[in-house]
CSV table of C-alpha atoms in Angstrom, one decimal:
chain,number,residue,atom,x,y,z
A,1,MET,CA,0.0,0.0,0.0
A,2,PRO,CA,1.5,3.4,-0.9
A,3,GLY,CA,2.4,6.0,1.7
A,4,PRO,CA,0.3,9.2,2.3
A,5,LEU,CA,2.5,11.3,-0.1
A,6,ALA,CA,2.4,8.8,-3.0
A,7,GLY,CA,2.1,10.7,-6.2
A,8,ILE,CA,3.9,13.8,-4.9
A,9,ARG,CA,7.2,14.6,-6.6
A,10,VAL,CA,9.9,16.6,-4.7
A,11,VAL,CA,12.9,18.2,-6.4
A,12,ASP,CA,15.6,18.1,-3.7
A,13,LEU,CA,18.3,20.8,-4.2
A,14,THR,CA,19.6,20.5,-0.6
A,15,THR,CA,22.8,19.4,1.0
A,16,VAL,CA,24.2,18.3,4.4
A,17,ILE,CA,21.3,17.8,7.0
A,18,SER,CA,18.5,20.3,7.3
A,19,GLY,CA,17.2,19.9,3.8
A,20,PRO,CA,18.1,16.3,3.1
A,21,VAL,CA,16.4,15.0,6.4
A,22,CYS,CA,13.3,17.0,5.5
A,23,THR,CA,13.1,15.5,2.0
A,24,MET,CA,14.0,12.0,3.4
A,25,LEU,CA,11.0,12.2,5.7
A,26,LEU,CA,8.8,13.0,2.7
A,27,ALA,CA,10.4,10.0,0.9
A,28,ASP,CA,9.6,7.8,3.8
A,29,GLN,CA,5.9,8.9,3.5
A,30,GLY,CA,5.8,7.9,-0.2
A,31,ALA,CA,6.9,11.0,-2.1
A,32,ASP,CA,9.2,10.6,-5.2
A,33,VAL,CA,12.2,12.6,-4.1
A,34,ILE,CA,14.7,13.4,-6.8
A,35,LYS,CA,18.0,14.5,-5.3
A,36,VAL,CA,19.9,16.8,-7.5
A,37,GLU,CA,23.6,16.6,-6.8
A,38,PRO,CA,26.7,18.1,-8.3
A,39,PRO,CA,28.9,15.6,-10.2
A,40,GLY,CA,31.1,15.3,-7.1
A,41,GLY,CA,28.1,14.6,-4.8
A,42,ASP,CA,26.6,16.1,-1.7
A,43,ILE,CA,29.2,17.2,0.8
A,44,ALA,CA,27.7,14.8,3.3
A,45,ARG,CA,29.1,11.9,1.2
A,46,ARG,CA,32.5,13.1,2.3
A,47,THR,CA,31.8,13.7,6.0
A,48,ALA,CA,33.2,11.2,8.5
A,49,GLY,CA,33.7,8.4,6.0
A,50,SER,CA,35.2,7.4,2.7
A,51,GLY,CA,33.8,6.5,-0.7
A,52,GLU,CA,30.4,7.7,-1.9
A,53,PHE,CA,28.5,6.6,1.2
A,54,THR,CA,28.8,7.7,4.8
A,55,SER,CA,26.5,7.0,7.7
A,56,MET,CA,25.5,10.7,7.7
A,57,PHE,CA,24.6,10.6,4.1
A,58,VAL,CA,22.7,7.3,4.1
A,59,SER,CA,20.7,8.4,7.2
A,60,SER,CA,19.6,11.6,5.4
A,61,ASN,CA,19.0,10.4,1.9
A,62,ARG,CA,17.6,6.9,1.9
A,63,GLY,CA,14.8,6.1,-0.5
A,64,LYS,CA,15.7,9.0,-2.9
A,65,ARG,CA,16.7,9.0,-6.6
A,66,SER,CA,19.8,10.9,-7.6
A,67,ILE,CA,20.5,12.9,-10.7
A,68,ALA,CA,23.9,14.5,-11.1
A,69,LEU,CA,23.9,17.9,-12.7
A,70,ASP,CA,26.4,20.7,-13.0
A,71,LEU,CA,24.3,23.8,-12.3
A,72,LYS,CA,27.0,26.0,-13.7
A,73,GLN,CA,26.1,24.8,-17.1
A,74,PRO,CA,23.0,26.3,-18.9
A,75,ALA,CA,21.9,22.8,-20.1
A,76,ALA,CA,21.8,21.5,-16.6
A,77,LEU,CA,19.6,24.5,-15.5
A,78,GLY,CA,17.3,23.5,-18.4
A,79,VAL,CA,16.9,20.1,-16.9
A,80,ILE,CA,16.0,21.6,-13.5
A,81,ARG,CA,13.4,23.7,-15.1
A,82,ARG,CA,11.9,20.7,-16.9
A,83,LEU,CA,11.9,18.8,-13.5
A,84,VAL,CA,10.2,21.7,-11.8
A,85,ALA,CA,7.5,22.0,-14.4
A,86,GLY,CA,6.2,18.6,-13.4
A,87,ALA,CA,7.0,18.7,-9.7
A,88,ASP,CA,4.9,19.4,-6.6
A,89,VAL,CA,7.6,20.6,-4.3
A,90,LEU,CA,11.1,22.1,-4.6
A,91,VAL,CA,13.3,22.3,-1.5
A,92,GLN,CA,16.6,24.3,-1.5
A,93,ASN,CA,19.0,25.3,1.2
A,94,PHE,CA,21.6,27.2,-0.8
A,95,ARG,CA,23.1,30.4,0.8
A,96,PRO,CA,20.7,33.4,0.2
A,97,GLY,CA,21.1,34.8,-3.3
A,98,THR,CA,22.4,31.6,-5.0
A,99,MET,CA,19.0,30.5,-6.5
A,100,GLU,CA,18.5,34.0,-7.9
A,101,ARG,CA,22.0,34.0,-9.5
A,102,LEU,CA,21.1,30.6,-11.1
A,103,GLY,CA,17.8,31.9,-12.4
A,104,LEU,CA,16.0,29.4,-10.2
A,105,ASP,CA,14.4,31.9,-7.8
A,106,GLU,CA,10.8,31.4,-6.8
A,107,PRO,CA,9.2,33.9,-9.2
A,108,SER,CA,11.0,32.4,-12.2
A,109,LEU,CA,9.9,28.8,-11.3
A,110,ARG,CA,6.4,30.0,-10.3
A,111,ALA,CA,6.0,31.1,-13.9
A,112,LEU,CA,6.7,27.5,-15.0
A,113,ASN,CA,4.5,25.8,-12.4
A,114,PRO,CA,1.9,27.9,-10.5
A,115,ARG,CA,1.1,25.0,-8.2
A,116,LEU,CA,4.7,24.6,-7.0
A,117,ILE,CA,5.5,24.6,-3.3
A,118,TYR,CA,8.9,26.3,-3.2
A,119,VAL,CA,10.7,25.8,0.2
A,120,SER,CA,13.8,27.8,1.2
A,121,ILE,CA,15.7,26.7,4.2
A,122,SER,CA,18.4,29.2,5.5
A,123,GLY,CA,20.7,29.5,8.5
A,124,VAL,CA,19.5,32.8,9.9
A,125,GLY,CA,17.1,34.2,7.2
A,126,GLU,CA,17.5,35.6,3.7
A,127,THR,CA,18.1,39.2,4.8
A,128,GLY,CA,19.6,41.0,7.8
A,129,PRO,CA,23.1,41.5,9.3
A,130,TYR,CA,23.9,37.8,9.5
A,131,ALA,CA,22.4,36.7,6.2
A,132,ARG,CA,25.7,36.3,4.4
A,133,LYS,CA,27.3,34.2,7.2
A,134,ARG,CA,28.2,30.6,6.5
A,135,VAL,CA,26.1,28.7,9.0
A,136,TYR,CA,26.4,25.3,10.6
A,137,ASP,CA,24.6,23.9,13.6
A,138,PRO,CA,26.9,25.2,16.4
A,139,ILE,CA,26.3,28.8,15.1
A,140,ILE,CA,22.6,28.4,15.6
A,141,GLN,CA,22.9,26.7,19.0
A,142,SER,CA,25.0,29.7,20.0
A,143,LEU,CA,22.8,32.4,18.5
A,144,SER,CA,19.5,30.9,19.7
A,145,GLY,CA,20.4,30.6,23.4
A,146,LEU,CA,20.5,26.9,23.4
A,147,ALA,CA,24.2,26.8,24.3
A,148,ASP,CA,23.4,29.0,27.3
A,149,VAL,CA,20.7,26.7,28.4
A,150,GLN,CA,23.3,23.9,28.4
A,151,ALA,CA,25.8,26.0,30.4
A,152,GLU,CA,28.0,24.3,33.1
A,153,GLN,CA,26.7,25.0,36.5
A,154,ALA,CA,30.0,25.6,38.2
A,155,THR,CA,31.5,28.0,35.7
A,156,GLY,CA,28.6,29.2,33.6
A,157,ARG,CA,30.5,28.2,30.4
A,158,PRO,CA,28.0,27.7,27.6
A,159,ARG,CA,28.0,24.2,26.0
A,160,LEU,CA,26.7,22.7,22.8
A,161,VAL,CA,24.3,19.8,22.6
A,162,ARG,CA,26.4,17.1,21.1
A,163,THR,CA,24.1,16.4,18.2
A,164,ILE,CA,23.1,18.6,15.3
A,165,VAL,CA,19.8,19.5,16.9
A,166,ALA,CA,19.2,22.7,15.0
A,167,ASP,CA,19.6,21.1,11.6
A,168,LYS,CA,17.3,18.1,12.5
A,169,THR,CA,14.7,20.2,14.2
A,170,THR,CA,14.5,22.5,11.2
A,171,ALA,CA,14.2,19.5,9.0
A,172,VAL,CA,11.1,18.3,10.9
A,173,HIS,CA,9.5,21.8,10.8
A,174,ALA,CA,10.2,22.0,7.1
A,175,ALA,CA,8.6,18.6,6.4
A,176,GLN,CA,5.5,19.6,8.4
A,177,ALA,CA,5.4,22.9,6.5
A,178,VAL,CA,5.5,21.1,3.1
A,179,CYS,CA,2.6,19.0,4.1
A,180,ALA,CA,0.6,22.0,5.3
A,181,ALA,CA,1.3,23.9,2.1
A,182,LEU,CA,0.2,20.8,0.0
A,183,PHE,CA,-3.0,20.6,2.1
A,184,ALA,CA,-3.6,24.4,1.5
A,185,ARG,CA,-3.0,23.9,-2.2
A,186,GLU,CA,-5.6,21.1,-2.4
A,187,ARG,CA,-8.1,23.4,-0.7
A,188,GLY,CA,-7.6,25.9,-3.6
A,189,GLY,CA,-4.8,28.0,-2.1
A,190,GLY,CA,-2.4,27.3,-5.0
A,191,GLY,CA,1.4,27.1,-4.7
A,192,GLN,CA,3.4,29.3,-2.4
A,193,HIS,CA,6.8,30.1,-1.1
A,194,VAL,CA,7.6,28.6,2.4
A,195,ARG,CA,10.7,30.0,4.2
A,196,LEU,CA,12.3,28.6,7.3
A,197,SER,CA,15.5,29.6,9.0
A,198,MET,CA,17.3,27.4,11.5
A,199,LEU,CA,17.6,30.4,13.9
A,200,ASP,CA,13.8,31.0,13.9
A,201,THR,CA,13.2,27.3,14.4
A,202,MET,CA,15.5,26.9,17.4
A,203,ILE,CA,14.4,30.0,19.2
A,204,ALA,CA,10.8,28.8,18.9
A,205,PHE,CA,12.0,25.3,20.0
A,206,ILE,CA,13.6,26.4,23.3
A,207,TRP,CA,10.9,29.1,24.1
A,208,PRO,CA,8.2,27.2,26.1
A,209,GLU,CA,10.3,26.3,29.1
A,210,ALA,CA,13.8,27.6,28.6
A,211,MET,CA,12.9,31.3,28.0
A,212,THR,CA,10.3,31.7,30.9
A,213,GLN,CA,12.5,34.3,32.5
A,214,TYR,CA,12.2,36.5,29.5
A,215,MET,CA,8.6,35.9,28.5
A,216,VAL,CA,6.7,38.4,30.6
A,217,ILE,CA,7.5,41.9,29.6
A,218,GLY,CA,8.4,44.0,32.6
A,219,ARG,CA,9.3,41.0,34.7
A,220,GLU,CA,12.5,39.8,32.9
A,221,GLY,CA,14.8,37.7,35.1
A,222,THR,CA,12.1,36.3,37.2
A,223,GLY,CA,10.9,32.7,37.0
A,224,THR,CA,12.7,29.4,36.5
A,225,ASN,CA,16.3,29.4,35.3
A,226,PRO,CA,17.0,26.1,33.6
A,227,THR,CA,20.8,26.6,34.1
A,228,ALA,CA,20.5,27.0,37.9
A,229,ARG,CA,19.7,23.4,38.6
A,230,PRO,CA,21.5,20.0,38.1
A,231,ASP,CA,20.1,17.9,35.3
A,232,LEU,CA,17.9,14.9,36.1
A,233,ILE,CA,20.7,12.3,35.6
A,234,TYR,CA,21.3,10.4,38.9
A,235,GLN,CA,24.3,8.2,39.5
A,236,THR,CA,23.6,4.8,41.1
A,237,GLN,CA,26.1,2.2,42.4
A,238,ASP,CA,26.4,0.6,39.0
A,239,GLY,CA,25.3,3.2,36.4
A,240,TYR,CA,22.9,6.1,35.8
A,241,ILE,CA,19.1,6.6,35.8
A,242,THR,CA,16.8,9.4,35.3
A,243,VAL,CA,13.8,10.2,37.5
A,244,GLY,CA,11.2,12.9,37.2
A,245,SER,CA,8.4,14.0,39.5
A,246,VAL,CA,6.2,16.8,38.3
A,247,SER,CA,2.8,16.1,39.8
A,248,ASP,CA,2.0,15.9,43.5
A,249,ALA,CA,1.2,12.2,43.1
A,250,GLU,CA,4.6,11.6,41.5
A,251,TRP,CA,6.4,13.5,44.3
A,252,ARG,CA,4.6,11.5,47.0
A,253,GLY,CA,5.6,8.3,45.2
A,254,LEU,CA,9.2,9.4,44.9
A,255,ALA,CA,9.4,10.5,48.5
A,256,GLY,CA,8.0,7.2,49.6
A,257,VAL,CA,10.4,5.1,47.6
A,258,LEU,CA,13.3,7.1,48.9
A,259,GLY,CA,12.2,6.7,52.5
A,260,LYS,CA,11.6,10.4,53.0
A,261,PRO,CA,7.8,10.8,53.6
A,262,GLU,CA,8.5,14.0,55.5
A,263,TRP,CA,9.4,15.6,52.2
A,264,ILE,CA,5.7,15.5,51.1
A,265,ASP,CA,4.8,18.3,53.4
A,266,ASP,CA,8.1,20.0,53.5
A,267,PRO,CA,7.5,23.8,52.8
A,268,ARG,CA,10.3,23.6,50.1
A,269,PHE,CA,8.6,20.9,48.2
A,270,ARG,CA,4.9,20.9,49.0
A,271,THR,CA,3.6,22.2,45.6
A,272,PRO,CA,4.9,21.9,42.0
A,273,ALA,CA,5.8,25.7,42.1
A,274,GLN,CA,7.8,25.2,45.4
A,275,ARG,CA,9.6,22.2,44.0
A,276,SER,CA,10.5,24.1,40.9
A,277,ALA,CA,11.7,27.1,42.9
A,278,ASN,CA,13.9,24.8,45.1
A,279,ALA,CA,14.8,22.4,42.2
A,280,ALA,CA,18.6,22.5,42.8
A,281,GLU,CA,18.3,21.6,46.5
A,282,ARG,CA,15.6,19.0,45.7
A,283,ILE,CA,17.6,17.3,42.9
A,284,THR,CA,20.8,17.2,45.1
A,285,LEU,CA,19.0,15.6,48.0
A,286,VAL,CA,17.4,13.0,45.8
A,287,GLY,CA,20.8,12.3,44.2
A,288,GLU,CA,22.4,11.6,47.5
A,289,ILE,CA,20.0,8.8,48.2
A,290,ILE,CA,19.9,7.4,44.7
A,291,LYS,CA,23.7,6.8,44.7
A,292,THR,CA,23.4,4.4,47.7
A,293,ASP,CA,22.0,1.5,45.6
A,294,ALA,CA,21.9,-0.1,42.2
A,295,SER,CA,19.9,1.0,39.2
A,296,ARG,CA,17.7,-2.0,39.0
A,297,TYR,CA,16.8,-1.6,42.7
A,298,TRP,CA,15.6,1.9,42.2
A,299,LEU,CA,13.9,1.3,38.8
A,300,GLU,CA,11.8,-1.6,40.1
A,301,ARG,CA,10.5,0.4,43.1
A,302,LEU,CA,10.0,3.7,41.2
A,303,ASP,CA,8.0,1.8,38.5
A,304,ALA,CA,5.9,0.2,41.2
A,305,ALA,CA,5.1,3.6,42.6
A,306,ASP,CA,4.3,5.0,39.1
A,307,VAL,CA,7.1,7.5,39.2
A,308,PRO,CA,8.6,8.4,35.8
A,309,CYS,CA,12.0,6.8,35.5
A,310,ALA,CA,14.3,5.0,33.1
A,311,PRO,CA,17.9,3.7,32.8
A,312,VAL,CA,20.3,6.0,31.0
A,313,LEU,CA,21.3,3.9,28.0
A,314,ALA,CA,24.6,4.0,26.3
A,315,ARG,CA,24.2,4.4,22.5
A,316,SER,CA,25.4,0.9,22.0
A,317,GLN,CA,22.5,-0.4,24.2
A,318,VAL,CA,19.6,1.5,22.5
A,319,ALA,CA,18.8,-1.0,19.7
A,320,ALA,CA,18.5,-3.9,22.1
A,321,ASP,CA,16.3,-2.1,24.6
A,322,PRO,CA,13.1,-4.1,25.1
A,323,GLN,CA,10.8,-1.2,24.3
A,324,VAL,CA,12.7,-0.3,21.2
A,325,VAL,CA,12.6,-4.0,20.2
A,326,HIS,CA,8.9,-4.2,20.9
A,327,ASN,CA,8.2,-1.1,18.8
A,328,ASP,CA,10.1,-2.7,15.8
A,329,LEU,CA,11.9,0.6,15.6
A,330,ILE,CA,15.2,-0.5,14.1
A,331,GLU,CA,15.1,-1.9,10.6
A,332,THR,CA,17.9,-3.3,8.5
A,333,LEU,CA,18.7,-2.7,4.9
A,334,ASP,CA,21.4,-3.5,2.4
A,335,GLN,CA,23.3,-0.3,1.4
A,336,PRO,CA,25.5,-0.8,-1.7
A,337,GLY,CA,29.0,0.4,-0.9
A,338,LEU,CA,28.6,0.0,2.9
A,339,GLY,CA,26.9,-3.3,3.7
A,340,ARG,CA,24.1,-4.2,6.0
A,341,LEU,CA,22.8,-1.2,8.0
A,342,ARG,CA,20.5,-0.4,10.8
A,343,GLN,CA,18.0,2.5,10.3
A,344,PRO,CA,15.1,3.7,12.4
A,345,ARG,CA,11.8,3.2,10.7
A,346,PRO,CA,9.6,6.3,10.1
A,347,ALA,CA,8.3,7.5,13.5
A,348,ALA,CA,4.7,8.3,12.4
A,349,ARG,CA,2.6,5.2,11.9
A,350,PHE,CA,-0.3,5.7,9.4
A,351,GLU,CA,-3.1,3.2,9.7
A,352,ARG,CA,-4.1,3.2,6.0
A,353,THR,CA,-1.2,4.7,4.1
A,354,PRO,CA,1.9,3.3,5.9
A,355,ALA,CA,5.2,5.1,5.7
A,356,ALA,CA,8.2,2.9,5.0
A,357,ILE,CA,11.9,3.2,4.2
A,358,GLY,CA,12.0,3.4,0.5
A,359,GLY,CA,15.3,1.7,0.0
A,360,PRO,CA,19.0,2.6,0.3
A,361,ALA,CA,20.6,5.9,-0.5
A,362,PRO,CA,21.5,6.4,-4.1
A,363,TRP,CA,24.9,6.5,-5.8
A,364,ILE,CA,25.8,9.9,-7.2
A,365,GLY,CA,23.8,10.2,-10.4
A,366,GLU,CA,22.5,6.7,-10.1
A,367,HIS,CA,19.2,7.6,-11.7
A,368,THR,CA,20.4,10.3,-14.1
A,369,ASP,CA,19.5,8.4,-17.3
A,370,GLU,CA,16.2,7.2,-15.8
A,371,ILE,CA,15.0,10.6,-14.7
A,372,LEU,CA,16.1,12.3,-18.0
A,373,ALA,CA,14.2,9.7,-19.9
A,374,GLU,CA,11.1,10.4,-17.8
A,375,LEU,CA,11.4,14.0,-18.6
A,376,GLY,CA,11.2,13.2,-22.3
A,377,PHE,CA,14.9,13.5,-23.3
A,378,GLU,CA,15.9,11.2,-26.1
A,379,ARG,CA,18.9,9.0,-26.0
A,380,ASP,CA,21.0,11.3,-28.1
A,381,GLU,CA,20.0,14.3,-26.0
A,382,ILE,CA,21.0,12.4,-22.9
A,383,ALA,CA,24.3,11.5,-24.4
A,384,ALA,CA,24.9,15.1,-25.4
A,385,LEU,CA,24.1,16.3,-21.8
A,386,LYS,CA,26.7,13.9,-20.5
A,387,ALA,CA,29.2,14.6,-23.1
A,388,SER,CA,29.1,18.3,-22.2
A,389,ARG,CA,29.4,17.4,-18.6
A,390,ALA,CA,26.1,19.1,-17.8
A,391,ALA,CA,24.9,15.8,-16.5
A,392,LYS,CA,26.6,12.7,-15.2
A,393,ALA,CA,25.4,9.1,-14.8
A,394,ALA,CA,27.4,7.3,-12.1
A,395,GLY,CA,26.9,4.5,-9.6
A,396,PRO,CA,28.0,0.9,-9.9
A,397,ASN,CA,26.6,0.5,-13.4
A,398,PRO,CA,26.4,3.8,-15.3
A,399,ILE,CA,24.3,3.5,-18.4
A,400,GLY,CA,25.5,4.9,-21.7
A,401,GLU,CA,28.2,7.0,-20.1
A,402,ALA,CA,30.1,9.1,-22.6
């Protein structure tokens, strides 16, 4: 059974993570995603690996088709225009101004395809004092306040989250925006230009709880400071666990398990607001008791008392965790050039139009001939495009390569 986006064609002019993960999510949901790469391939193919495939590239580009085009050549730009004329969505994350210089700006392509959903992903926005900056994830973590949220308690030194959270969060927002724009189009709204910046996304992402001190105008500095408390990782005799207690019932359960019933009516901890105001002291006191016994001892008792808790898993343990196994979360597939791989299945489960991993990531230009033929190019035209180096067919078995 096809996925919910079956019949939707996406032209993917993105590189690295924010754009490719967005379009990969669309591919998982059934869209035909055509990845347009330069003849040398997406830069992610050369990040932390060798050959055409790296873990980063595969985990951002599975299930797509690849066409290799040199966009510095007018003939290649002609191919893009023909692709766009029959597409539903175009996603690009070039630096601001690049698409205009190529003649692939939104107004130009709108003239070819009024129903096109044109998506532009940028680092900080298309205009403004930082618009010309070269931007990667740490830049956005620093500008958005996220690095400050992660600051070391003892020194106040900002710290980065050790995963490219800004890129991936923007990718999810972009995929959702594509679907919303497609829905609006089906209701008669026509095509439109959707713009996202990683900076906008991450400021919105941290806002609900991490910016409470700066939310109410005139009362800046008051409220909960997320950097003023230890995190909720507790060391046990043999590892680490996490424990949370937001509601009164959860706090009563935790106090009982820890053998501290007097904490229930302690003025410092009697209400959620008081527990939040005295979070640093509360977490420190809980931690002093947790470290006196083993993880399993605490987890069994906390679960019995209906207190939120879990072991802190090493990355090497995640795939074998019983809940992960029960959810059938990790799938395996054969990736030419790398071997047998683990990949997480699409997170959203559709009852009637299931999403699914559409296959391995493509070689550079693996589908060049196939896509050009679908666009109506004859064999001699395809050969001429490749002879001029405007297009390239590659992969393990290039067809008709000049």
